[in-house]
mmCIF file of C-alpha atoms and ligand atoms in Angstrom:
data_model
loop_
_atom_site.group_PDB
_atom_site.id
_atom_site.type_symbol
_atom_site.label_atom_id
_atom_site.label_comp_id
_atom_site.label_asym_id
_atom_site.label_seq_id
_atom_site.Cartn_x
_atom_site.Cartn_y
_atom_site.Cartn_z
ATOM 1 C CA UNK A 1 135.892 182.494 246.028
ATOM 2 C CA UNK A 2 136.836 179.002 246.623
ATOM 3 C CA UNK A 3 137.772 179.590 250.525
ATOM 4 C CA UNK A 4 134.189 181.304 250.370
ATOM 5 C CA UNK A 5 132.591 178.116 248.797
ATOM 6 C CA UNK A 6 134.272 176.085 251.233
ATOM 7 C CA UNK A 7 132.946 177.901 254.238
ATOM 8 C CA UNK A 8 129.492 178.818 252.776
ATOM 9 C CA UNK A 9 128.239 175.829 250.935
ATOM 10 C CA UNK A 10 127.017 172.818 253.514
ATOM 11 C CA UNK A 11 129.778 170.037 253.511
ATOM 12 C CA UNK A 12 127.067 167.285 252.651
ATOM 13 C CA UNK A 13 126.389 169.392 249.669
ATOM 14 C CA UNK A 14 130.188 169.769 248.608
ATOM 15 C CA UNK A 15 130.492 166.220 248.864
ATOM 16 C CA UNK A 16 127.721 165.479 246.425
ATOM 17 C CA UNK A 17 128.293 164.444 242.775
ATOM 18 C CA UNK A 18 125.645 166.623 240.827
ATOM 19 C CA UNK A 19 122.892 164.232 239.653
ATOM 20 C CA UNK A 20 124.162 162.726 236.249
ATOM 21 C CA UNK A 21 121.843 162.609 233.233
ATOM 22 C CA UNK A 22 123.456 160.673 230.369
ATOM 23 C CA UNK A 23 124.132 162.266 226.792
ATOM 24 C CA UNK A 24 121.856 160.067 224.370
ATOM 25 C CA UNK A 25 122.434 162.086 221.388
ATOM 26 C CA UNK A 26 122.794 160.151 218.598
ATOM 27 C CA UNK A 27 121.945 156.862 220.489
ATOM 28 C CA UNK A 28 118.871 154.619 220.912
ATOM 29 C CA UNK A 29 117.631 155.830 224.158
ATOM 30 C CA UNK A 30 116.730 153.334 226.458
ATOM 31 C CA UNK A 31 118.031 154.637 229.905
ATOM 32 C CA UNK A 32 115.318 156.514 231.411
ATOM 33 C CA UNK A 33 111.881 154.880 231.485
ATOM 34 C CA UNK A 34 110.752 156.972 228.886
ATOM 35 C CA UNK A 35 107.309 156.005 226.813
ATOM 36 C CA UNK A 36 108.949 155.624 223.289
ATOM 37 C CA UNK A 37 105.707 156.490 221.347
ATOM 38 C CA UNK A 38 105.606 159.678 219.800
ATOM 39 C CA UNK A 39 102.108 161.605 218.670
ATOM 40 C CA UNK A 40 100.565 161.197 215.347
ATOM 41 C CA UNK A 41 100.301 164.237 213.295
ATOM 42 C CA UNK A 42 96.830 164.808 213.558
ATOM 43 C CA UNK A 43 97.078 164.357 217.512
ATOM 44 C CA UNK A 44 99.993 166.910 217.586
ATOM 45 C CA UNK A 45 98.060 169.393 215.259
ATOM 46 C CA UNK A 46 95.074 169.403 217.476
ATOM 47 C CA UNK A 47 97.453 169.937 220.671
ATOM 48 C CA UNK A 48 99.083 172.893 219.037
ATOM 49 C CA UNK A 49 95.622 174.214 217.983
ATOM 50 C CA UNK A 50 94.941 174.061 221.644
ATOM 51 C CA UNK A 51 97.685 175.859 222.980
ATOM 52 C CA UNK A 52 96.800 179.113 221.027
ATOM 53 C CA UNK A 53 94.308 179.965 223.733
ATOM 54 C CA UNK A 54 96.898 179.608 226.349
ATOM 55 C CA UNK A 55 98.289 183.539 227.516
ATOM 56 C CA UNK A 56 102.055 183.326 228.344
ATOM 57 C CA UNK A 57 101.731 187.184 229.946
ATOM 58 C CA UNK A 58 99.449 185.868 232.975
ATOM 59 C CA UNK A 59 100.862 183.779 235.557
ATOM 60 C CA UNK A 60 99.242 180.151 235.554
ATOM 61 C CA UNK A 61 96.031 178.954 237.640
ATOM 62 C CA UNK A 62 97.845 178.460 241.060
ATOM 63 C CA UNK A 63 95.550 175.436 241.921
ATOM 64 C CA UNK A 64 95.760 173.649 238.535
ATOM 65 C CA UNK A 65 92.153 173.316 238.733
ATOM 66 C CA UNK A 66 91.516 172.034 235.018
ATOM 67 C CA UNK A 67 94.376 169.585 235.568
ATOM 68 C CA UNK A 68 92.926 168.473 238.910
ATOM 69 C CA UNK A 69 89.768 167.793 237.251
ATOM 70 C CA UNK A 70 90.992 166.189 234.334
ATOM 71 C CA UNK A 71 93.126 163.664 236.323
ATOM 72 C CA UNK A 72 90.458 162.935 239.024
ATOM 73 C CA UNK A 73 88.295 161.723 236.030
ATOM 74 C CA UNK A 74 90.954 159.791 234.087
ATOM 75 C CA UNK A 75 92.748 158.446 236.913
ATOM 76 C CA UNK A 76 89.589 157.365 239.052
ATOM 77 C CA UNK A 77 90.788 159.288 242.121
ATOM 78 C CA UNK A 78 88.542 158.597 244.842
ATOM 79 C CA UNK A 79 86.377 161.505 245.230
ATOM 80 C CA UNK A 80 86.653 162.261 248.836
ATOM 81 C CA UNK A 81 90.589 162.481 248.700
ATOM 82 C CA UNK A 82 92.680 165.162 248.278
ATOM 83 C CA UNK A 83 95.072 165.894 245.127
ATOM 84 C CA UNK A 84 97.913 168.035 245.007
ATOM 85 C CA UNK A 85 100.361 168.559 241.939
ATOM 86 C CA UNK A 86 104.176 168.575 241.678
ATOM 87 C CA UNK A 87 106.274 169.842 238.962
ATOM 88 C CA UNK A 88 107.345 166.181 238.554
ATOM 89 C CA UNK A 89 106.904 163.624 241.464
ATOM 90 C CA UNK A 90 110.337 164.777 242.256
ATOM 91 C CA UNK A 91 108.872 168.085 243.112
ATOM 92 C CA UNK A 92 106.422 166.095 245.865
ATOM 93 C CA UNK A 93 108.889 164.167 247.280
ATOM 94 C CA UNK A 94 110.808 167.586 248.236
ATOM 95 C CA UNK A 95 107.655 169.405 249.351
ATOM 96 C CA UNK A 96 106.980 165.947 251.857
ATOM 97 C CA UNK A 97 110.321 166.323 253.267
ATOM 98 C CA UNK A 98 110.145 169.985 253.770
ATOM 99 C CA UNK A 99 106.851 169.911 255.512
ATOM 100 C CA UNK A 100 108.464 167.201 258.011
ATOM 101 C CA UNK A 101 112.029 168.512 257.920
ATOM 102 C CA UNK A 102 113.808 168.551 261.048
ATOM 103 C CA UNK A 103 117.737 167.552 261.581
ATOM 104 C CA UNK A 104 116.879 165.048 264.008
ATOM 105 C CA UNK A 105 114.350 163.384 261.945
ATOM 106 C CA UNK A 106 114.509 160.468 259.659
ATOM 107 C CA UNK A 107 113.061 159.410 256.138
ATOM 108 C CA UNK A 108 113.393 155.642 255.354
ATOM 109 C CA UNK A 109 113.333 153.896 252.032
ATOM 110 C CA UNK A 110 114.117 150.608 250.379
ATOM 111 C CA UNK A 111 117.417 149.870 248.741
ATOM 112 C CA UNK A 112 118.171 149.382 245.986
ATOM 113 C CA UNK A 113 115.243 152.158 245.299
ATOM 114 C CA UNK A 114 114.863 155.508 243.526
ATOM 115 C CA UNK A 115 117.882 157.673 244.239
ATOM 116 C CA UNK A 116 115.973 160.914 244.864
ATOM 117 C CA UNK A 117 114.222 159.850 248.382
ATOM 118 C CA UNK A 118 117.959 159.421 249.540
ATOM 119 C CA UNK A 119 119.128 162.737 247.838
ATOM 120 C CA UNK A 120 116.215 164.986 248.819
ATOM 121 C CA UNK A 121 116.327 164.047 252.372
ATOM 122 C CA UNK A 122 120.097 165.083 251.967
ATOM 123 C CA UNK A 123 119.566 168.388 250.486
ATOM 124 C CA UNK A 124 116.818 169.438 253.257
ATOM 125 C CA UNK A 125 119.428 168.210 256.009
ATOM 126 C CA UNK A 126 117.499 165.285 257.233
ATOM 127 C CA UNK A 127 118.718 161.845 258.587
ATOM 128 C CA UNK A 128 118.026 159.070 255.720
ATOM 129 C CA UNK A 129 117.597 154.927 256.607
ATOM 130 C CA UNK A 130 118.106 152.786 253.447
ATOM 131 C CA UNK A 131 116.950 149.457 254.382
ATOM 132 C CA UNK A 132 118.335 146.575 252.025
ATOM 133 C CA UNK A 133 115.749 144.595 250.076
ATOM 134 C CA UNK A 134 116.297 140.782 249.889
ATOM 135 C CA UNK A 135 119.482 140.009 247.893
ATOM 136 C CA UNK A 136 117.952 136.824 245.715
ATOM 137 C CA UNK A 137 114.721 138.583 244.762
ATOM 138 C CA UNK A 138 114.774 142.230 245.751
ATOM 139 C CA UNK A 139 111.481 141.325 248.002
ATOM 140 C CA UNK A 140 110.970 143.382 251.284
ATOM 141 C CA UNK A 141 113.033 141.973 254.340
ATOM 142 C CA UNK A 142 109.991 142.670 256.548
ATOM 143 C CA UNK A 143 111.858 141.946 259.784
ATOM 144 C CA UNK A 144 114.735 144.292 258.617
ATOM 145 C CA UNK A 145 112.433 147.058 258.003
ATOM 146 C CA UNK A 146 110.034 146.615 261.191
ATOM 147 C CA UNK A 147 113.453 146.532 263.513
ATOM 148 C CA UNK A 148 114.680 149.865 261.279
ATOM 149 C CA UNK A 149 111.192 151.277 261.762
ATOM 150 C CA UNK A 150 111.305 150.505 265.762
ATOM 151 C CA UNK A 151 115.008 152.065 265.965
ATOM 152 C CA UNK A 152 114.544 155.122 263.666
ATOM 153 C CA UNK A 153 110.969 156.003 264.343
ATOM 154 C CA UNK A 154 110.769 157.388 260.751
ATOM 155 C CA UNK A 155 108.563 160.691 259.811
ATOM 156 C CA UNK A 156 108.431 159.537 256.220
ATOM 157 C CA UNK A 157 108.627 156.007 254.663
ATOM 158 C CA UNK A 158 108.849 155.660 250.726
ATOM 159 C CA UNK A 159 107.708 152.852 249.117
ATOM 160 C CA UNK A 160 107.892 152.331 245.178
ATOM 161 C CA UNK A 161 105.157 150.114 243.770
ATOM 162 C CA UNK A 162 106.316 148.688 241.539
ATOM 163 C CA UNK A 163 110.248 149.561 242.516
ATOM 164 C CA UNK A 164 112.878 151.316 240.586
ATOM 165 C CA UNK A 165 115.399 150.002 239.427
ATOM 166 C CA UNK A 166 114.633 146.415 240.435
ATOM 167 C CA UNK A 167 111.115 146.333 238.677
ATOM 168 C CA UNK A 168 109.466 144.300 240.990
ATOM 169 C CA UNK A 169 106.243 144.928 242.930
ATOM 170 C CA UNK A 170 106.382 144.106 246.811
ATOM 171 C CA UNK A 171 104.299 141.946 248.513
ATOM 172 C CA UNK A 172 101.213 143.945 249.216
ATOM 173 C CA UNK A 173 100.706 142.219 252.733
ATOM 174 C CA UNK A 174 104.330 143.317 253.673
ATOM 175 C CA UNK A 175 103.312 147.173 252.528
ATOM 176 C CA UNK A 176 100.565 146.780 255.105
ATOM 177 C CA UNK A 177 102.764 145.666 257.855
ATOM 178 C CA UNK A 178 104.864 148.688 257.234
ATOM 179 C CA UNK A 179 101.889 150.954 257.116
ATOM 180 C CA UNK A 180 100.535 149.560 260.341
ATOM 181 C CA UNK A 181 104.173 149.995 261.939
ATOM 182 C CA UNK A 182 104.953 153.074 260.833
ATOM 183 C CA UNK A 183 104.890 156.010 263.367
ATOM 184 C CA UNK A 184 104.684 158.556 260.429
ATOM 185 C CA UNK A 185 103.690 158.886 256.990
ATOM 186 C CA UNK A 186 104.058 156.520 254.346
ATOM 187 C CA UNK A 187 104.068 157.386 250.658
ATOM 188 C CA UNK A 188 103.288 154.687 248.309
ATOM 189 C CA UNK A 189 105.233 155.759 244.968
ATOM 190 C CA UNK A 190 103.429 154.505 241.950
ATOM 191 C CA UNK A 191 105.406 156.146 238.984
ATOM 192 C CA UNK A 192 104.734 152.672 237.197
ATOM 193 C CA UNK A 193 101.205 152.245 237.929
ATOM 194 C CA UNK A 194 100.499 152.351 234.027
ATOM 195 C CA UNK A 195 102.426 148.644 233.822
ATOM 196 C CA UNK A 196 101.016 146.990 236.691
ATOM 197 C CA UNK A 197 97.456 145.787 237.761
ATOM 198 C CA UNK A 198 97.768 146.683 241.585
ATOM 199 C CA UNK A 199 97.450 149.668 243.384
ATOM 200 C CA UNK A 200 97.071 151.524 246.720
ATOM 201 C CA UNK A 201 94.710 153.957 245.276
ATOM 202 C CA UNK A 202 91.769 152.568 246.273
ATOM 203 C CA UNK A 203 93.207 151.584 249.659
ATOM 204 C CA UNK A 204 93.389 155.263 250.694
ATOM 205 C CA UNK A 205 91.650 156.136 254.140
ATOM 206 C CA UNK A 206 92.043 152.795 255.232
ATOM 207 C CA UNK A 207 95.035 153.875 257.472
ATOM 208 C CA UNK A 208 95.484 157.667 258.470
ATOM 209 C CA UNK A 209 99.137 157.755 257.432
ATOM 210 C CA UNK A 210 98.761 156.460 253.849
ATOM 211 C CA UNK A 211 99.230 158.782 250.685
ATOM 212 C CA UNK A 212 99.924 157.690 247.201
ATOM 213 C CA UNK A 213 102.068 159.497 244.702
ATOM 214 C CA UNK A 214 101.981 159.195 240.689
ATOM 215 C CA UNK A 215 103.269 160.759 237.938
ATOM 216 C CA UNK A 216 102.636 160.965 234.405
ATOM 217 C CA UNK A 217 106.082 160.782 233.067
ATOM 218 C CA UNK A 218 106.454 157.343 232.787
ATOM 219 C CA UNK A 219 103.240 157.081 230.929
ATOM 220 C CA UNK A 220 104.242 159.098 228.019
ATOM 221 C CA UNK A 221 104.274 162.605 229.253
ATOM 222 C CA UNK A 222 108.023 162.832 230.769
ATOM 223 C CA UNK A 223 108.488 166.394 229.189
ATOM 224 C CA UNK A 224 105.887 168.131 230.903
ATOM 225 C CA UNK A 225 106.819 167.008 234.416
ATOM 226 C CA UNK A 226 103.500 166.409 236.231
ATOM 227 C CA UNK A 227 103.231 164.577 239.421
ATOM 228 C CA UNK A 228 100.414 164.354 241.828
ATOM 229 C CA UNK A 229 99.663 163.287 245.223
ATOM 230 C CA UNK A 230 96.684 161.633 246.895
ATOM 231 C CA UNK A 231 95.410 161.379 250.303
ATOM 232 C CA UNK A 232 93.450 162.830 253.018
ATOM 233 C CA UNK A 233 92.449 166.464 252.597
ATOM 234 C CA UNK A 234 93.990 167.032 256.236
ATOM 235 C CA UNK A 235 97.473 165.885 255.070
ATOM 236 C CA UNK A 236 97.770 167.606 251.653
ATOM 237 C CA UNK A 237 96.196 170.942 253.116
ATOM 238 C CA UNK A 238 99.446 171.049 255.035
ATOM 239 C CA UNK A 239 101.795 169.956 252.562
ATOM 240 C CA UNK A 240 100.549 172.457 250.132
ATOM 241 C CA UNK A 241 101.856 175.148 252.186
ATOM 242 C CA UNK A 242 105.418 174.422 251.294
ATOM 243 C CA UNK A 243 104.571 174.482 247.426
ATOM 244 C CA UNK A 244 105.929 177.437 245.762
ATOM 245 C CA UNK A 245 103.430 179.519 244.078
ATOM 246 C CA UNK A 246 102.644 178.667 240.221
ATOM 247 C CA UNK A 247 104.647 175.282 240.288
ATOM 248 C CA UNK A 248 102.570 174.038 237.336
ATOM 249 C CA UNK A 249 103.400 176.396 234.349
ATOM 250 C CA UNK A 250 100.547 177.150 231.861
ATOM 251 C CA UNK A 251 102.240 175.080 229.008
ATOM 252 C CA UNK A 252 101.817 171.894 231.257
ATOM 253 C CA UNK A 253 98.728 172.801 232.417
ATOM 254 C CA UNK A 254 97.044 172.990 228.900
ATOM 255 C CA UNK A 255 98.916 169.713 227.588
ATOM 256 C CA UNK A 256 98.199 167.470 230.272
ATOM 257 C CA UNK A 257 94.548 168.502 230.298
ATOM 258 C CA UNK A 258 94.807 167.589 226.390
ATOM 259 C CA UNK A 259 96.655 164.622 226.666
ATOM 260 C CA UNK A 260 94.226 163.272 229.374
ATOM 261 C CA UNK A 261 91.452 163.896 226.873
ATOM 262 C CA UNK A 262 93.465 161.078 224.524
ATOM 263 C CA UNK A 263 93.907 158.760 227.683
ATOM 264 C CA UNK A 264 92.880 155.851 225.850
ATOM 265 C CA UNK A 265 95.786 156.430 223.599
ATOM 266 C CA UNK A 266 98.139 156.615 226.567
ATOM 267 C CA UNK A 267 96.493 153.566 227.802
ATOM 268 C CA UNK A 268 97.093 151.593 224.143
ATOM 269 C CA UNK A 269 100.851 152.733 224.526
ATOM 270 C CA UNK A 270 101.224 151.513 228.236
ATOM 271 C CA UNK A 271 99.585 148.130 226.529
ATOM 272 C CA UNK A 272 101.822 147.721 223.911
ATOM 273 C CA UNK A 273 104.858 148.528 226.337
ATOM 274 C CA UNK A 274 103.416 145.658 228.524
ATOM 275 C CA UNK A 275 103.471 143.115 225.893
ATOM 276 C CA UNK A 276 106.857 144.130 224.395
ATOM 277 C CA UNK A 277 108.244 143.961 228.054
ATOM 278 C CA UNK A 278 107.198 140.326 228.015
ATOM 279 C CA UNK A 279 109.110 139.292 224.801
ATOM 280 C CA UNK A 280 112.057 141.281 225.933
ATOM 281 C CA UNK A 281 112.111 139.148 229.042
ATOM 282 C CA UNK A 282 111.561 135.818 227.329
ATOM 283 C CA UNK A 283 114.224 136.760 224.785
ATOM 284 C CA UNK A 284 116.579 137.787 227.463
ATOM 285 C CA UNK A 285 115.759 134.711 229.673
ATOM 286 C CA UNK A 286 115.879 131.977 226.693
ATOM 287 C CA UNK A 287 118.833 133.217 224.945
ATOM 288 C CA UNK A 288 121.457 134.737 226.776
ATOM 289 C CA UNK A 289 123.642 134.100 229.736
ATOM 290 C CA UNK A 290 121.941 136.780 231.963
ATOM 291 C CA UNK A 291 119.575 136.744 234.822
ATOM 292 C CA UNK A 292 116.659 138.712 233.753
ATOM 293 C CA UNK A 293 114.325 139.615 236.879
ATOM 294 C CA UNK A 294 110.616 139.969 236.337
ATOM 295 C CA UNK A 295 109.139 143.310 235.832
ATOM 296 C CA UNK A 296 105.890 145.007 236.466
ATOM 297 C CA UNK A 297 107.233 148.361 235.395
ATOM 298 C CA UNK A 298 108.294 149.526 231.984
ATOM 299 C CA UNK A 299 112.250 148.311 232.182
ATOM 300 C CA UNK A 300 113.895 145.146 232.720
ATOM 301 C CA UNK A 301 116.684 144.843 235.291
ATOM 302 C CA UNK A 302 119.275 142.022 234.563
ATOM 303 C CA UNK A 303 122.398 140.649 235.635
ATOM 304 C CA UNK A 304 125.377 139.722 233.499
ATOM 305 C CA UNK A 305 128.630 137.576 234.338
ATOM 306 C CA UNK A 306 130.535 138.896 237.510
ATOM 307 C CA UNK A 307 132.966 141.742 236.332
ATOM 308 C CA UNK A 308 131.352 142.197 232.952
ATOM 309 C CA UNK A 309 128.665 145.111 233.571
ATOM 310 C CA UNK A 310 130.789 147.902 232.593
ATOM 311 C CA UNK A 311 132.256 146.300 229.198
ATOM 312 C CA UNK A 312 128.679 145.291 228.286
ATOM 313 C CA UNK A 313 127.392 148.644 228.878
ATOM 314 C CA UNK A 314 130.426 150.427 226.967
ATOM 315 C CA UNK A 315 129.780 147.759 223.974
ATOM 316 C CA UNK A 316 126.106 148.478 223.723
ATOM 317 C CA UNK A 317 127.207 151.926 223.812
ATOM 318 C CA UNK A 318 129.516 151.695 221.156
ATOM 319 C CA UNK A 319 126.445 150.060 218.794
ATOM 320 C CA UNK A 320 124.382 153.060 219.257
ATOM 321 C CA UNK A 321 122.443 151.760 222.329
ATOM 322 C CA UNK A 322 122.053 153.960 225.832
ATOM 323 C CA UNK A 323 120.978 151.714 228.936
ATOM 324 C CA UNK A 324 121.513 152.130 232.394
ATOM 325 C CA UNK A 325 124.447 150.671 234.233
ATOM 326 C CA UNK A 326 123.700 150.167 237.684
ATOM 327 C CA UNK A 327 126.909 148.077 238.554
ATOM 328 C CA UNK A 328 128.321 151.022 240.694
ATOM 329 C CA UNK A 329 124.949 152.005 241.927
ATOM 330 C CA UNK A 330 124.249 149.831 245.203
ATOM 331 C CA UNK A 331 126.420 146.539 246.710
ATOM 332 C CA UNK A 332 122.983 144.441 245.734
ATOM 333 C CA UNK A 333 123.325 145.585 241.863
ATOM 334 C CA UNK A 334 126.528 144.306 241.303
ATOM 335 C CA UNK A 335 126.987 143.346 237.611
ATOM 336 C CA UNK A 336 123.286 144.710 237.200
ATOM 337 C CA UNK A 337 122.120 147.053 234.041
ATOM 338 C CA UNK A 338 118.603 148.236 233.433
ATOM 339 C CA UNK A 339 116.942 148.745 230.183
ATOM 340 C CA UNK A 340 113.587 150.176 229.301
ATOM 341 C CA UNK A 341 111.358 148.628 227.131
ATOM 342 C CA UNK A 342 111.325 150.769 223.729
ATOM 343 C CA UNK A 343 109.712 150.569 220.468
ATOM 344 C CA UNK A 344 109.707 146.827 219.042
ATOM 345 C CA UNK A 345 112.592 147.739 216.573
ATOM 346 C CA UNK A 346 114.760 149.613 219.688
ATOM 347 C CA UNK A 347 114.128 146.492 221.588
ATOM 348 C CA UNK A 348 115.335 144.225 218.649
ATOM 349 C CA UNK A 349 118.208 146.121 217.880
ATOM 350 C CA UNK A 350 119.106 146.268 222.006
ATOM 351 C CA UNK A 351 118.985 142.560 221.827
ATOM 352 C CA UNK A 352 120.941 142.129 218.675
ATOM 353 C CA UNK A 353 123.653 144.403 220.282
ATOM 354 C CA UNK A 354 123.707 142.767 223.688
ATOM 355 C CA UNK A 355 124.259 139.246 221.940
ATOM 356 C CA UNK A 356 127.353 141.077 220.087
ATOM 357 C CA UNK A 357 128.367 142.234 223.658
ATOM 358 C CA UNK A 358 128.033 138.980 225.638
HETATM 359 C C1 PLP B 401 110.826 158.390 237.708
HETATM 360 C C2 PLP B 401 110.392 158.236 239.083
HETATM 361 C C3 PLP B 401 110.152 159.172 239.582
HETATM 362 C C4 PLP B 401 110.029 160.565 239.309
HETATM 363 O O1 PLP B 401 108.846 160.901 238.152
HETATM 364 P P1 PLP B 401 109.034 162.483 238.192
HETATM 365 O O2 PLP B 401 107.495 162.603 238.205
HETATM 366 O O3 PLP B 401 109.305 162.634 236.626
HETATM 367 O O4 PLP B 401 109.897 163.376 238.966
HETATM 368 C C5 PLP B 401 109.493 158.915 241.354
HETATM 369 N N1 PLP B 401 109.385 157.603 241.599
HETATM 370 C C6 PLP B 401 109.763 156.662 241.046
HETATM 371 C C7 PLP B 401 110.011 155.652 241.821
HETATM 372 C C8 PLP B 401 110.602 156.854 239.794
HETATM 373 O O5 PLP B 401 111.307 155.787 238.829
#
């Protein structure tokens, strides 16, 4: 069997480590940018009542018509733009790559960035080009990006706005320069849109190669897996062809439509998370010997003293707090850890544990 595996499984797949998700049982979970708030009893009861009408014996609506309508209304999607749903935005990244894939073609992204851009590009067998961000503040190194575009002629560029795992929001003029220089598609990934005030959604149509991707995961519905891609119909009609039929299941369709009727609640939670983020950032900056980076997302990246990241991460875990250790993730992230903004009491527990670890 092992010989067959060696010959059949592509070498680049055999060399990969499977995407690792840390076991959080029994820990305060501040590692995955989840919204920490749960629904009240009353809302939960109303949701469950609505699920009575869902039939599990039938395939879902293939286009998620109800979800599309609810999203269009709740998210102020320009009416002249198309909308494509994914099983999480991860699936949309995969669809985009599949639609453009050829072995000699390049996907470009900025690093450190969201790892799925590189991973999916590899799964699909395209070339990947990661351009480093500025080492001091993780801003776009525009000359480096423009040179990489010139050299690699990427068919697809991902720009996360705000960026994960650094938390900053790139300069919009730099982004525009990239969109204008790109020979292919540029996807602005707005996974953290609920936690910032700027968006490219309103600029759709200004350039023929711009698409905007979003997800409901970070705004409180990570368990449902729903991402959406917005842009000119002509593009989305093509990308839709590689979508697997029925990719959004009936429970997700019903639950998203329900949750978006309670949009005000999700907005309130996002505001609370933003306020808590500022408190957390101020506390990290004022009281600890760490460098905390400003964030427009629902997490904070911070750098500890050289060589200490693994010990601090382990110390926090021993005290019941799970965050993300990025020390080994990218050279620019040496000594860096990332904490997701949790409930006020979770953040207090984190800060207290961190104080004991430093
Ligand atoms: C979390 C994240 C996603 C993935 O979101 P899903 O919809 O849960 O697949 C996409 N892009 C960025 C930048 C993210 O941080």
